Amino acid sequence: MTSGTAFTIACAQVDPVIGDVEGNTELTTAAVREAAAAGASLVVLPECASAGWAFRDYAESLACAQPLDGPVVRAWQAVAAETGAWVCGGINELRDGRVHNSAVLVSPRGVESVYRKVHLWNSEKLVFDRGDTFPVVETPFGRVGMIICYDAWFPESTRSLALQGADLVLAPSDWVPNPHQQPGPSLANLMTMANAHSNQVYVAACSRVGTERGQRFIGDSVVVGHDGWVIAGPAPDVPAILTARIDPIGSRQARREDPFNRPLGDREPTAYVHEAPPTATATPPFDPTRA
Amino acid sequence: MTSGTAFTIACAQVDPVIGDVEGNTELTTAAVREAAAAGASLVVLPECASAGWAFRDYAESLACAQPLDGPVVRAWQAVAAETGAWVCGGINELRDGRVHNSAVLVSPRGVESVYRKVHLWNSEKLVFDRGDTFPVVETPFGRVGMIICYDAWFPESTRSLALQGADLVLAPSDWVPNPHQQPGPSLANLMTMANAHSNQVYVAACSRVGTERGQRFIGDSVVVGHDGWVIAGPAPDVPAILTARIDPIGSRQARREDPFNRPLGDREPTAYVHEAPPTATATPPFDPTRA
């Protein structure tokens, strides 16, 4: 961690208010300012930090969405310019008349990358449109990809980023309690650790706290190292700024040469099955309109 | 667990002796007998249970291997016939003059399925040949697939089985200590839980204990439910019979209809990257001859 490429990353675990776009913009910019004051060069906010999550229907979701050149991204760019810290935040994104559950990476010069949630969970299918790609972008912090919440349940998400060279995965999330949680790491933390370890990437997962229309969120934000172990967190179930010093670029050589664990170099792609064969019993997608 | 399809599975966590094929055959059949007496209908043994793991070179590995119609499989078939319990065990398999690190599923009528380890870890590349497929077989216990140890570090392994309809994954393993282990679940348990959860399959992972030529093994055998949570174990670092009552067939409908987690139904295959693009920085496979 003495490398010139090491930096401090922060998860700003906040409690956005559904529909209060103006208030959430103030809340998140204040949190970024606080994290930057604590030394962070890159600040991760939760999923749907601009407008909330538990929408009643598509119309309400649409009414709360804003485009990438709208006020929340402008505010994040302004606070980035003011503090020097980059911002990765979940945004309820309006795009071509549709709403995406997106994550945006914003530097002082503007939007560096945008990711639209691929795996929509449960009733999210009713209020968001899904994305269809996992982009990786070159930054001063290393090659960065983003996933959002439920994406972490699908190992293909982080693998898709790692295969494109990602060093660091940012994961804005709105983690909810697991109905069968045992003592020990939350299921969300466990999936995050497995994703980091099996891809040798750093993961900074920022979840939210509070309760929205009956849905409780658990906090539990973590920064996980490329060996899968927790560097910072899990954060308690209250608003919090979690910081960790990480070195995605400086660790490249060590990761490449690690004899113990070679999650990309030891893959054997010709043995893998990626689609259910016609003879397998398929699990149908959940149709929330029939639940 | 009152379903007529529920049964008791056991992990027989033993301490095989390298090169002592006859002694290991006695050790493993005795362990199967003990597990069956404890009520098990299916008993999982560790990786390389027939002849050990830490071979000096390929010649030694070859000298200790035996074919699928050799004495250890005959002994496992005999104890299966005697007790009624099926056996899944790791075997140092001789096949066409080559050695595979294999897992075999044996019923009273003989070999039901064989899996040859796809992901060879570290110096295993020097003493074993790798397999190239993840088979799934229909059994009275449900559709069963097998993985071995390091395979669990690659999410593609369990995913390949789940996409072919597996209900239950058997994982003979020789788990070693992780150099950065934190308090909480071992990394091996963590990967096993993530694999179970993200594929909604039961996983019975039987590791070994003892030390072989300086390499310590950690035990930690577990049976994990299709929700990712531990049903039995982790077993302590001594020889042990771990049992759990599971219902892979009886849980099919509940798994299929779970609105909370749909790891197969909610996949979005068109978004996935399965190969490193030419522009990505590839991690080379570890070459133990140059370590």
XYZ file of C-alpha atoms in Angstrom:
582
model
C 0.000 0.000 0.000
C 2.982 2.299 -0.356
C 2.665 2.239 -4.129
C 2.039 5.544 -5.868
C -1.079 3.997 -7.366
C -2.735 3.253 -3.998
C -5.700 5.416 -3.060
C -8.568 5.652 -0.603
C -11.974 4.439 -1.720
C -15.152 5.166 0.221
C -18.624 3.697 0.422
C -21.078 6.417 1.412
C -23.912 4.383 2.921
C -26.890 6.737 2.974
C -30.681 6.597 3.262
C -32.286 8.158 0.183
C -35.966 9.136 0.226
C -38.187 7.769 -2.518
C -39.241 10.435 -4.992
C -37.269 13.221 -3.304
C -34.809 13.828 -6.115
C -33.758 17.245 -4.839
C -33.231 16.054 -1.267
C -31.317 12.988 -2.441
C -29.053 15.157 -4.566
C -28.191 17.217 -1.481
C -27.833 14.075 0.656
C -25.463 12.349 -1.773
C -23.324 15.387 -2.567
C -22.922 16.038 1.173
C -21.880 12.404 1.648
C -19.333 12.670 -1.166
C -17.959 15.838 0.396
C -17.650 14.072 3.770
C -15.928 11.047 2.205
C -13.521 13.257 0.276
C -12.703 15.111 3.500
C -11.871 11.703 4.977
C -9.338 11.227 2.179
C -11.349 9.375 -0.459
C -10.424 9.764 -4.131
C -13.362 7.632 -5.279
C -16.740 7.520 -3.541
C -19.398 4.864 -4.123
C -23.069 5.592 -3.400
C -25.934 3.070 -3.169
C -28.244 1.831 -5.906
C -31.042 4.218 -6.943
C -29.458 6.966 -4.873
C -31.145 9.685 -6.926
C -34.775 8.682 -6.527
C -35.298 5.527 -4.437
C -36.275 2.001 -5.257
C -39.699 0.726 -4.134
C -41.862 2.220 -6.874
C -45.535 1.308 -7.089
C -45.549 1.086 -10.867
C -43.673 1.992 -14.024
C -45.332 5.403 -14.294
C -44.097 6.455 -10.857
C -40.609 5.107 -11.632
C -40.594 7.033 -14.917
C -41.715 10.250 -13.239
C -38.739 10.103 -10.829
C -36.102 9.329 -13.474
C -33.671 11.792 -14.998
C -31.221 11.663 -17.901
C -27.426 11.463 -17.627
C -27.199 15.194 -18.300
C -29.767 15.942 -15.589
C -29.378 17.574 -12.180
C -28.006 14.684 -10.138
C -25.123 13.918 -12.497
C -24.404 17.638 -12.798
C -24.310 17.849 -8.983
C -22.015 14.807 -8.745
C -19.732 16.285 -11.389
C -19.669 19.582 -9.483
C -18.783 17.919 -6.189
C -16.157 15.853 -8.009
C -14.650 19.047 -9.417
C -14.849 20.704 -6.006
C -13.238 17.847 -4.053
C -11.226 16.003 -6.699
C -12.988 12.749 -5.760
C -14.709 10.688 -8.450
C -18.273 9.535 -7.763
C -19.960 6.231 -8.603
C -23.661 6.377 -7.832
C -26.879 4.577 -8.542
C -29.199 6.689 -10.669
C -32.800 6.216 -11.727
C -31.976 6.893 -15.354
C -34.318 8.211 -18.006
C -33.164 7.123 -21.460
C -35.159 7.202 -24.666
C -38.393 7.370 -22.683
C -37.517 4.304 -20.592
C -36.208 3.907 -17.024
C -33.025 2.044 -16.169
C -31.618 1.139 -12.770
C -28.146 2.465 -13.623
C -24.784 3.194 -12.083
C -22.765 6.100 -13.328
C -19.077 6.873 -12.836
C -18.502 10.629 -12.731
C -15.206 12.503 -12.721
C -14.596 16.255 -12.576
C -14.892 16.271 -16.383
C -18.236 14.402 -16.492
C -19.590 10.899 -17.081
C -16.779 8.366 -17.523
C -18.928 5.238 -17.712
C -22.515 4.118 -17.295
C -23.804 0.660 -16.448
C -27.471 -0.351 -16.694
C -28.511 -3.162 -14.322
C -28.722 -6.437 -16.213
C -30.304 -8.696 -13.572
C -33.547 -7.175 -12.344
C -34.712 -8.656 -9.044
C -38.286 -9.616 -8.339
C -40.662 -6.643 -8.823
C -37.866 -4.514 -10.307
C -38.948 -6.141 -13.558
C -42.128 -4.068 -13.334
C -40.517 -0.672 -12.805
C -37.195 -0.760 -14.685
C -35.910 -1.778 -18.094
C -32.877 -3.984 -18.083
C -29.415 -3.294 -19.491
C -27.553 -5.665 -21.756
C -23.819 -5.137 -21.312
C -21.059 -5.000 -18.674
C -18.661 -2.197 -19.671
C -15.119 -1.769 -18.335
C -13.438 1.627 -18.434
C -9.819 2.705 -18.001
C -9.408 5.188 -15.118
C -6.582 6.563 -12.944
C -7.684 3.981 -10.338
C -7.319 1.050 -12.718
C -9.787 -0.639 -15.046
C -13.207 -0.228 -13.485
C -16.468 -2.103 -14.002
C -19.791 -1.753 -12.221
C -22.496 -4.152 -11.086
C -25.665 -3.424 -9.114
C -27.015 -5.442 -6.158
C -28.672 -8.668 -7.503
C -26.016 -8.832 -10.266
C -23.680 -10.137 -7.543
C -25.869 -13.251 -7.259
C -24.895 -14.151 -10.832
C -21.206 -15.044 -11.078
C -21.305 -14.204 -14.776
C -21.535 -10.488 -13.882
C -18.167 -10.086 -12.190
C -16.608 -12.702 -14.471
C -17.677 -10.666 -17.510
C -15.892 -7.638 -16.066
C -12.771 -9.564 -15.020
C -12.423 -11.159 -18.457
C -12.367 -7.649 -19.900
C -9.495 -6.788 -17.581
C -11.271 -5.141 -14.635
C -9.112 -4.496 -11.563
C -11.886 -2.960 -9.487
C -15.644 -3.542 -9.394
C -17.935 -0.893 -7.936
C -21.271 -2.229 -6.722
C -23.969 0.280 -5.765
C -26.565 -1.881 -3.986
C -29.801 -1.821 -1.995
C -29.252 -5.045 -0.075
C -32.279 -6.506 1.709
C -32.370 -9.096 4.521
C -32.044 -12.724 3.456
C -34.918 -14.795 4.873
C -32.619 -17.622 5.977
C -29.574 -15.608 7.138
C -27.278 -17.580 9.444
C -24.744 -16.082 11.882
C -21.607 -14.908 10.076
C -21.306 -12.826 6.908
C -24.561 -11.657 5.323
C -25.395 -13.476 2.133
C -24.674 -10.232 0.265
C -21.200 -10.023 1.793
C -20.594 -13.693 1.102
C -21.473 -13.335 -2.586
C -19.292 -10.222 -2.796
C -16.312 -12.029 -1.263
C -16.757 -15.008 -3.585
C -16.952 -12.714 -6.612
C -13.787 -10.859 -5.576
C -11.855 -14.020 -4.852
C -12.885 -15.988 -7.904
C -11.946 -13.075 -10.153
C -9.010 -11.539 -8.229
C -10.638 -8.120 -8.316
C -11.238 -5.537 -5.638
C -14.946 -4.958 -4.977
C -16.380 -1.888 -3.261
C -20.044 -2.550 -2.554
C -22.062 0.339 -1.157
C -25.465 -0.603 0.165
C -28.114 1.618 1.695
C -29.905 1.769 5.027
C -33.429 2.666 6.120
C -36.850 1.337 5.169
C -38.814 2.232 2.059
C -42.515 1.353 1.826
C -42.004 -1.605 4.148
C -38.790 -2.861 2.559
C -35.904 -2.755 5.005
C -32.299 -2.421 3.788
C -29.363 -3.859 5.715
C -26.381 -1.598 5.103
C -23.424 -4.009 5.324
C -21.313 -2.061 2.798
C -17.904 -3.669 2.324
C -14.634 -3.169 0.540
C -13.166 -6.558 -0.386
C -9.603 -7.220 -1.518
C -8.587 -9.178 -4.588
C -8.003 -12.212 -2.376
C -11.670 -12.215 -1.348
C -11.137 -10.999 2.204
C -12.827 -7.966 3.715
C -10.626 -4.857 3.999
C -13.273 -2.549 5.463
C -16.754 -3.161 6.835
C -19.296 -4.534 6.944
C -20.723 -1.133 7.860
C -23.393 -1.067 10.567
C -27.044 -0.511 9.710
C -26.871 3.293 9.977
C -25.648 6.048 7.632
C -21.868 5.674 7.455
C -18.754 6.522 5.470
C -16.599 3.415 5.071
C -13.058 3.914 3.775
C -10.284 1.586 2.666
C -6.895 2.044 1.063
C -6.555 -0.144 -2.044
C -4.117 -0.542 -4.926
C -5.764 -2.112 -7.988
C -2.997 -1.047 -10.396
C -0.056 -1.706 -8.077
C -1.302 -5.229 -7.317
C -1.500 -6.318 -10.951
C 1.859 -8.053 -11.049
C 1.294 -9.871 -7.750
C -2.135 -11.028 -8.881
C -0.749 -12.177 -12.207
C 2.003 -14.193 -10.563
C 0.065 -15.656 -7.621
C 0.694 -19.426 -7.691
C -2.037 -20.087 -5.134
C -5.063 -18.816 -6.993
C -5.305 -18.122 -10.730
C -8.985 -17.577 -11.362
C -8.538 -16.382 -14.928
C -5.365 -18.168 -16.000
C -6.585 -21.569 -14.804
C -10.014 -21.372 -16.441
C -10.876 -24.187 -18.847
C -13.498 -22.620 -21.138
C -13.932 -25.627 -23.415
C -15.439 -27.579 -20.508
C -18.081 -24.996 -19.623
C -21.804 -25.139 -20.281
C -23.295 -21.657 -20.641
C -26.831 -22.488 -21.747
C -29.331 -25.031 -20.502
C -29.507 -27.862 -23.008
C -32.987 -28.524 -24.429
C -33.296 -31.637 -22.270
C -32.730 -29.824 -18.960
C -35.619 -28.678 -16.802
C -35.587 -24.923 -17.133
C -36.478 -22.586 -14.282
C -38.879 -19.995 -15.693
C -38.191 -16.329 -14.973
C -40.239 -14.985 -12.079
C -43.295 -13.163 -13.347
C -44.149 -10.639 -10.642
C -47.463 -9.831 -12.314
C -48.638 -13.343 -11.428
C -47.142 -13.522 -7.918
C -37.936 -33.011 5.137
C -40.887 -35.358 5.557
C -40.993 -35.980 1.821
C -40.536 -39.554 0.660
C -37.624 -38.364 -1.440
C -35.612 -37.012 1.528
C -32.545 -39.001 2.538
C -29.437 -38.808 4.689
C -26.187 -37.860 3.005
C -22.813 -38.230 4.713
C -19.353 -36.787 4.260
C -16.772 -39.306 5.485
C -13.834 -37.048 6.271
C -10.841 -39.390 6.461
C -7.033 -39.218 6.309
C -5.740 -41.350 3.418
C -2.070 -42.333 3.262
C -0.162 -41.521 0.092
C 0.647 -44.591 -1.953
C -1.100 -47.012 0.422
C -3.825 -48.115 -1.945
C -4.712 -51.216 0.036
C -4.864 -49.382 3.366
C -6.939 -46.556 1.857
C -9.381 -49.079 0.426
C -9.889 -50.516 3.902
C -10.073 -47.025 5.448
C -12.684 -45.765 3.007
C -14.863 -48.875 3.024
C -14.860 -48.814 6.839
C -15.895 -45.143 6.726
C -18.726 -45.920 4.295
C -19.882 -48.722 6.568
C -19.860 -46.361 9.565
C -21.747 -43.647 7.659
C -24.331 -46.165 6.433
C -24.788 -47.367 10.008
C -25.483 -43.733 10.901
C -28.308 -43.772 8.358
C -26.609 -42.472 5.217
C -27.917 -43.534 1.802
C -25.142 -41.675 -0.027
C -21.607 -41.262 1.307
C -19.057 -38.775 -0.050
C -15.326 -39.408 0.416
C -12.467 -36.902 -0.120
C -10.469 -36.207 -3.284
C -7.777 -38.767 -4.139
C -9.097 -41.093 -1.436
C -7.605 -44.149 -3.115
C -3.958 -43.124 -3.291
C -3.262 -39.640 -1.891
C -2.411 -36.345 -3.468
C 1.100 -34.910 -2.954
C 2.979 -36.912 -5.587
C 6.612 -36.085 -6.348
C 6.213 -36.566 -10.077
C 4.040 -38.018 -12.795
C 5.699 -41.428 -12.603
C 4.822 -41.814 -8.930
C 1.259 -40.621 -9.562
C 0.935 -43.126 -12.417
C 2.256 -45.974 -10.287
C -0.460 -45.352 -7.674
C -3.383 -45.068 -10.111
C -5.930 -47.751 -10.887
C -8.673 -48.144 -13.491
C -12.403 -47.856 -12.857
C -12.663 -51.657 -12.806
C -9.816 -51.885 -10.271
C -9.838 -52.871 -6.609
C -11.020 -49.622 -4.995
C -14.131 -49.285 -7.144
C -14.837 -52.988 -6.664
C -14.521 -52.482 -2.897
C -16.820 -49.433 -2.976
C -19.342 -51.366 -5.054
C -19.171 -54.246 -2.577
C -19.723 -51.996 0.438
C -22.549 -50.277 -1.457
C -24.150 -53.662 -2.082
C -23.591 -54.670 1.533
C -25.013 -51.475 3.082
C -27.313 -50.150 0.380
C -25.500 -46.772 0.501
C -24.095 -45.267 -2.695
C -20.496 -44.050 -2.613
C -18.940 -40.957 -4.213
C -15.185 -40.996 -3.833
C -12.075 -39.404 -5.195
C -9.969 -41.897 -7.117
C -6.504 -41.653 -8.641
C -7.692 -42.982 -11.963
C -5.624 -44.799 -14.552
C -7.158 -44.361 -18.006
C -5.494 -45.049 -21.336
C -2.072 -44.883 -19.712
C -2.769 -41.466 -18.156
C -3.707 -40.389 -14.599
C -6.802 -38.381 -13.765
C -7.848 -36.845 -10.470
C -11.365 -38.265 -10.682
C -14.547 -38.667 -8.699
C -16.663 -41.739 -9.158
C -20.258 -42.376 -8.138
C -20.769 -46.036 -7.288
C -24.032 -47.868 -6.581
C -24.570 -51.518 -5.675
C -24.664 -52.229 -9.421
C -21.388 -50.455 -10.231
C -20.150 -47.117 -11.604
C -23.018 -44.701 -12.208
C -20.934 -41.675 -13.200
C -17.343 -40.526 -13.386
C -16.013 -36.978 -13.331
C -12.399 -36.068 -14.129
C -11.150 -32.876 -12.450
C -11.166 -29.999 -14.927
C -9.344 -27.314 -12.937
C -5.971 -28.615 -11.798
C -4.483 -26.559 -8.975
C -0.855 -25.518 -8.856
C 1.492 -28.543 -9.023
C -1.436 -30.886 -9.780
C -0.728 -29.899 -13.368
C 2.488 -31.925 -13.095
C 0.978 -35.154 -11.787
C -2.531 -35.378 -13.288
C -4.172 -35.008 -16.676
C -7.208 -32.801 -16.757
C -10.794 -33.702 -17.619
C -12.923 -31.783 -20.073
C -16.578 -32.186 -19.153
C -19.033 -31.801 -16.254
C -21.498 -34.719 -16.461
C -24.874 -34.853 -14.705
C -26.511 -38.193 -13.995
C -30.052 -39.148 -12.991
C -30.134 -41.048 -9.674
C -32.692 -41.976 -7.000
C -31.358 -38.960 -5.047
C -32.004 -36.500 -7.857
C -29.819 -35.307 -10.719
C -26.249 -35.456 -9.474
C -23.074 -33.738 -10.679
C -19.582 -33.791 -9.222
C -16.800 -31.240 -8.838
C -13.428 -31.629 -7.105
C -11.794 -29.094 -4.734
C -10.331 -26.204 -6.842
C -13.258 -26.525 -9.272
C -15.309 -24.715 -6.619
C -13.133 -21.634 -7.147
C -14.486 -21.387 -10.720
C -18.190 -20.513 -10.731
C -18.471 -22.042 -14.196
C -18.111 -25.523 -12.653
C -21.277 -25.573 -10.565
C -23.096 -23.421 -13.111
C -22.340 -25.989 -15.833
C -23.935 -28.673 -13.665
C -26.936 -26.556 -12.674
C -27.670 -25.626 -16.277
C -27.826 -29.337 -17.028
C -30.435 -29.727 -14.300
C -28.338 -30.820 -11.318
C -30.163 -30.869 -7.966
C -27.166 -32.018 -5.947
C -23.431 -31.463 -6.351
C -20.977 -33.830 -4.686
C -17.541 -32.317 -4.087
C -14.724 -34.624 -2.978
C -11.978 -32.203 -1.921
C -8.549 -31.929 -0.299
C -8.926 -28.401 1.049
C -5.748 -26.660 2.196
C -5.385 -23.592 4.462
C -5.857 -20.224 2.782
C -2.875 -17.941 3.474
C -5.077 -14.954 4.263
C -7.952 -16.680 6.090
C -10.017 -14.298 8.218
C -12.261 -15.284 11.142
C -15.560 -16.739 9.921
C -16.169 -19.373 7.242
C -13.101 -20.848 5.568
C -12.617 -19.657 2.032
C -13.491 -23.181 0.874
C -16.794 -23.078 2.780
C -17.496 -19.582 1.481
C -17.016 -20.632 -2.145
C -19.177 -23.719 -1.540
C -21.991 -21.628 -0.054
C -21.823 -19.129 -2.926
C -21.932 -21.944 -5.483
C -24.938 -23.548 -3.785
C -26.808 -20.281 -3.466
C -26.124 -18.927 -6.925
C -27.280 -22.197 -8.485
C -29.971 -23.309 -6.007
C -28.344 -26.720 -5.631
C -27.434 -28.764 -2.593
C -23.674 -29.247 -2.236
C -22.040 -31.961 -0.139
C -18.316 -31.218 0.043
C -16.143 -33.818 1.740
C -12.625 -32.671 2.499
C -9.799 -34.605 4.134
C -7.666 -34.158 7.229
C -4.035 -34.857 8.085
C -0.750 -33.758 6.550
C 0.893 -35.240 3.483
C 4.534 -34.443 2.712
C 4.246 -31.108 4.461
C 0.858 -30.136 3.016
C -1.754 -29.772 5.731
C -5.456 -30.286 4.982
C -8.192 -28.473 6.894
C -11.193 -30.788 7.035
C -14.150 -28.344 7.121
C -16.489 -30.707 5.226
C -19.941 -29.186 4.822
C -23.379 -29.972 3.521
C -24.970 -26.811 2.150
C -28.634 -26.341 1.290
C -29.991 -24.978 -1.965
C -30.366 -21.573 -0.316
C -26.616 -21.404 0.307
C -26.767 -21.941 4.062
C -24.898 -24.659 5.913
C -27.021 -27.642 6.999
C -24.210 -29.660 8.579
C -20.629 -28.834 9.452
C -18.085 -27.502 9.016
C -16.535 -30.678 10.401
C -13.582 -30.263 12.781
C -10.027 -30.995 11.659
C -10.166 -34.688 12.643
C -11.583 -37.814 11.000
C -15.384 -37.442 11.160
C -18.671 -38.630 9.708
C -20.878 -35.635 8.965
C -24.534 -36.337 8.168
C -27.437 -34.223 6.931
C -30.964 -34.930 5.816
C -31.647 -33.364 2.409
C -34.381 -33.486 -0.231
C -33.086 -32.522 -3.680
C -36.076 -33.980 -5.532
C -38.763 -32.881 -3.079
C -37.479 -29.286 -3.128
C -37.675 -28.892 -6.899
C -41.037 -27.170 -6.966
C -40.152 -24.778 -4.127
C -36.858 -23.887 -5.799
C -38.591 -23.347 -9.108
C -41.181 -21.025 -7.583
C -38.960 -19.058 -5.187
C -39.629 -15.369 -5.910
C -36.650 -14.263 -3.814
C -33.835 -15.890 -5.735
C -33.990 -17.266 -9.270
C -30.383 -17.973 -10.178
C -31.215 -19.799 -13.388
C -34.503 -18.201 -14.428
C -33.191 -14.663 -14.022
C -29.948 -15.195 -15.943
C -29.367 -12.877 -18.916
C -26.993 -14.874 -21.139
C -26.843 -12.347 -23.968
C -25.049 -9.903 -21.654
C -22.305 -12.300 -20.594
C -18.672 -12.319 -21.649
C -17.192 -15.828 -21.517
C -13.801 -15.261 -23.118
C -11.198 -12.557 -22.634
C -11.324 -10.233 -25.644
C -8.005 -9.880 -27.508
C -7.514 -6.428 -26.023
C -7.700 -7.590 -22.386
C -4.584 -8.352 -20.369
C -4.654 -12.107 -19.986
C -3.426 -13.869 -16.868
C -1.152 -16.700 -18.020
C -1.718 -20.175 -16.559
C 0.637 -20.962 -13.693
C 3.550 -23.027 -14.933
C 4.779 -24.976 -11.910
C 7.882 -26.127 -13.774
C 9.064 -22.516 -13.729
C 8.028 -21.652 -10.167
